[in-house]
Amino acid sequence: LALPWLFDDKPKGLEGLPPDIQSIVLRDPGPILLKCKSSPHIYLVDDGLKRWIKDIPTFEDRGYLWEDVYAHVPCASIQKVPDGPPIPEDAGVPPGP
């Protein structure tokens, strides 16, 4: 299986992400789920935006797996990723990492 960005077709929004998050996106076909150590919140990186996942039932209903969460990304890196709509979209204002 050849990943598209191996042929210079990089994922959308990659250039605006911090380098440590770029490296995760480039080596993992996704979904990219991030959490920093000092925060309980989980975010999905989607088209260069971070989308806060409201709660555990929402996380599980979408079929995400806990072992797929990158849980040791620096909070400062996650904070640099622009906010996208939360999941679900009516969840309200996303909290900061």
mmCIF file of N, CA and C in Angstrom, residues 34-43 50-54 73-84 86 92-97:
data_model
loop_
_atom_site.group_PDB
_atom_site.id
_atom_site.type_symbol
_atom_site.label_atom_id
_atom_site.label_comp_id
_atom_site.label_asym_id
_atom_site.label_seq_id
_atom_site.Cartn_x
_atom_site.Cartn_y
_atom_site.Cartn_z
ATOM 1 N N LEU A 34 -5.194 13.178 19.030
ATOM 2 C CA LEU A 34 -4.153 13.745 19.892
ATOM 3 C C LEU A 34 -4.689 14.062 21.278
ATOM 4 N N LYS A 35 -3.814 13.893 22.250
ATOM 5 C CA LYS A 35 -4.107 14.271 23.634
ATOM 6 C C LYS A 35 -2.777 14.636 24.274
ATOM 7 N N CYS A 36 -2.771 15.712 25.048
ATOM 8 C CA CYS A 36 -1.539 16.019 25.770
ATOM 9 C C CYS A 36 -1.662 15.490 27.198
ATOM 10 N N LYS A 37 -0.539 15.319 27.829
ATOM 11 C CA LYS A 37 -0.473 14.656 29.132
ATOM 12 C C LYS A 37 -1.274 15.372 30.220
ATOM 13 N N SER A 38 -1.291 16.696 30.201
ATOM 14 C CA SER A 38 -1.920 17.427 31.300
ATOM 15 C C SER A 38 -3.381 17.797 31.041
ATOM 16 N N SER A 39 -3.982 17.232 29.992
ATOM 17 C CA SER A 39 -5.364 17.560 29.657
ATOM 18 C C SER A 39 -6.159 16.293 29.370
ATOM 19 N N PRO A 40 -7.437 16.248 29.757
ATOM 20 C CA PRO A 40 -8.250 15.072 29.470
ATOM 21 C C PRO A 40 -8.853 15.088 28.066
ATOM 22 N N HIS A 41 -8.720 16.181 27.339
ATOM 23 C CA HIS A 41 -9.410 16.345 26.064
ATOM 24 C C HIS A 41 -8.681 15.640 24.918
ATOM 25 N N ILE A 42 -9.482 15.085 24.006
ATOM 26 C CA ILE A 42 -8.951 14.412 22.825
ATOM 27 C C ILE A 42 -9.418 15.184 21.599
ATOM 28 N N TYR A 43 -8.507 15.335 20.638
ATOM 29 C CA TYR A 43 -8.785 16.086 19.413
ATOM 30 C C TYR A 43 -8.501 15.211 18.198
ATOM 31 N N LYS A 50 -7.823 21.116 14.429
ATOM 32 C CA LYS A 50 -8.084 20.184 15.520
ATOM 33 C C LYS A 50 -9.571 20.269 15.871
ATOM 34 N N ARG A 51 -10.186 19.104 15.997
ATOM 35 C CA ARG A 51 -11.615 19.025 16.306
ATOM 36 C C ARG A 51 -11.769 18.309 17.642
ATOM 37 N N TRP A 52 -12.244 19.037 18.631
ATOM 38 C CA TRP A 52 -12.444 18.490 19.964
ATOM 39 C C TRP A 52 -13.555 17.451 19.932
ATOM 40 N N ILE A 53 -13.287 16.295 20.539
ATOM 41 C CA ILE A 53 -14.298 15.246 20.673
ATOM 42 C C ILE A 53 -14.922 15.413 22.055
ATOM 43 N N LYS A 54 -16.208 15.704 22.071
ATOM 44 C CA LYS A 54 -16.916 16.142 23.278
ATOM 45 C C LYS A 54 -16.784 15.199 24.476
ATOM 46 N N VAL A 73 1.703 14.130 23.123
ATOM 47 C CA VAL A 73 2.029 15.285 22.296
ATOM 48 C C VAL A 73 2.070 16.503 23.221
ATOM 49 N N PRO A 74 3.077 17.360 23.109
ATOM 50 C CA PRO A 74 3.115 18.543 23.969
ATOM 51 C C PRO A 74 1.852 19.405 23.792
ATOM 52 N N CYS A 75 1.310 19.872 24.912
ATOM 53 C CA CYS A 75 0.120 20.736 24.867
ATOM 54 C C CYS A 75 0.379 21.962 23.993
ATOM 55 N N ALA A 76 1.589 22.491 24.050
ATOM 56 C CA ALA A 76 1.916 23.681 23.252
ATOM 57 C C ALA A 76 1.776 23.398 21.760
ATOM 58 N N SER A 77 2.108 22.194 21.325
ATOM 59 C CA SER A 77 1.963 21.841 19.904
ATOM 60 C C SER A 77 0.491 21.756 19.516
ATOM 61 N N ILE A 78 -0.303 21.118 20.357
ATOM 62 C CA ILE A 78 -1.735 21.001 20.067
ATOM 63 C C ILE A 78 -2.383 22.382 20.045
ATOM 64 N N GLN A 79 -1.958 23.271 20.950
ATOM 65 C CA GLN A 79 -2.522 24.622 21.000
ATOM 66 C C GLN A 79 -2.259 25.400 19.715
ATOM 67 N N LYS A 80 -1.192 25.085 18.997
ATOM 68 C CA LYS A 80 -0.845 25.799 17.765
ATOM 69 C C LYS A 80 -1.705 25.369 16.570
ATOM 70 N N VAL A 81 -2.421 24.262 16.695
ATOM 71 C CA VAL A 81 -3.273 23.782 15.607
ATOM 72 C C VAL A 81 -4.594 24.549 15.679
ATOM 73 N N PRO A 82 -5.015 25.181 14.587
ATOM 74 C CA PRO A 82 -6.270 25.942 14.613
ATOM 75 C C PRO A 82 -7.473 25.050 14.939
ATOM 76 N N ASP A 83 -8.455 25.654 15.621
ATOM 77 C CA ASP A 83 -9.675 24.920 15.967
ATOM 78 C C ASP A 83 -10.574 24.741 14.755
ATOM 79 N N GLY A 84 -11.134 23.569 14.639
ATOM 80 C CA GLY A 84 -12.192 23.285 13.680
ATOM 81 C C GLY A 84 -13.471 23.059 14.460
ATOM 82 N N PRO A 86 -16.273 21.309 16.613
ATOM 83 C CA PRO A 86 -16.187 20.187 17.550
ATOM 84 C C PRO A 86 -16.962 18.979 17.019
ATOM 85 N N GLY A 92 -20.559 22.807 21.399
ATOM 86 C CA GLY A 92 -20.190 24.057 22.061
ATOM 87 C C GLY A 92 -18.756 24.440 21.772
ATOM 88 N N VAL A 93 -18.262 25.380 22.545
ATOM 89 C CA VAL A 93 -16.909 25.906 22.360
ATOM 90 C C VAL A 93 -15.880 24.871 22.817
ATOM 91 N N PRO A 94 -14.925 24.540 21.952
ATOM 92 C CA PRO A 94 -13.915 23.558 22.342
ATOM 93 C C PRO A 94 -13.022 24.094 23.442
ATOM 94 N N PRO A 95 -12.705 23.250 24.433
ATOM 95 C CA PRO A 95 -11.760 23.669 25.474
ATOM 96 C C PRO A 95 -10.349 23.606 24.935
ATOM 97 N N GLY A 96 -9.472 24.336 25.540
ATOM 98 C CA GLY A 96 -8.067 24.280 25.137
ATOM 99 C C GLY A 96 -7.384 23.079 25.764
ATOM 100 N N PRO A 97 -6.348 22.601 25.076
ATOM 101 C CA PRO A 97 -5.580 21.476 25.642
ATOM 102 C C PRO A 97 -4.790 21.906 26.853
#
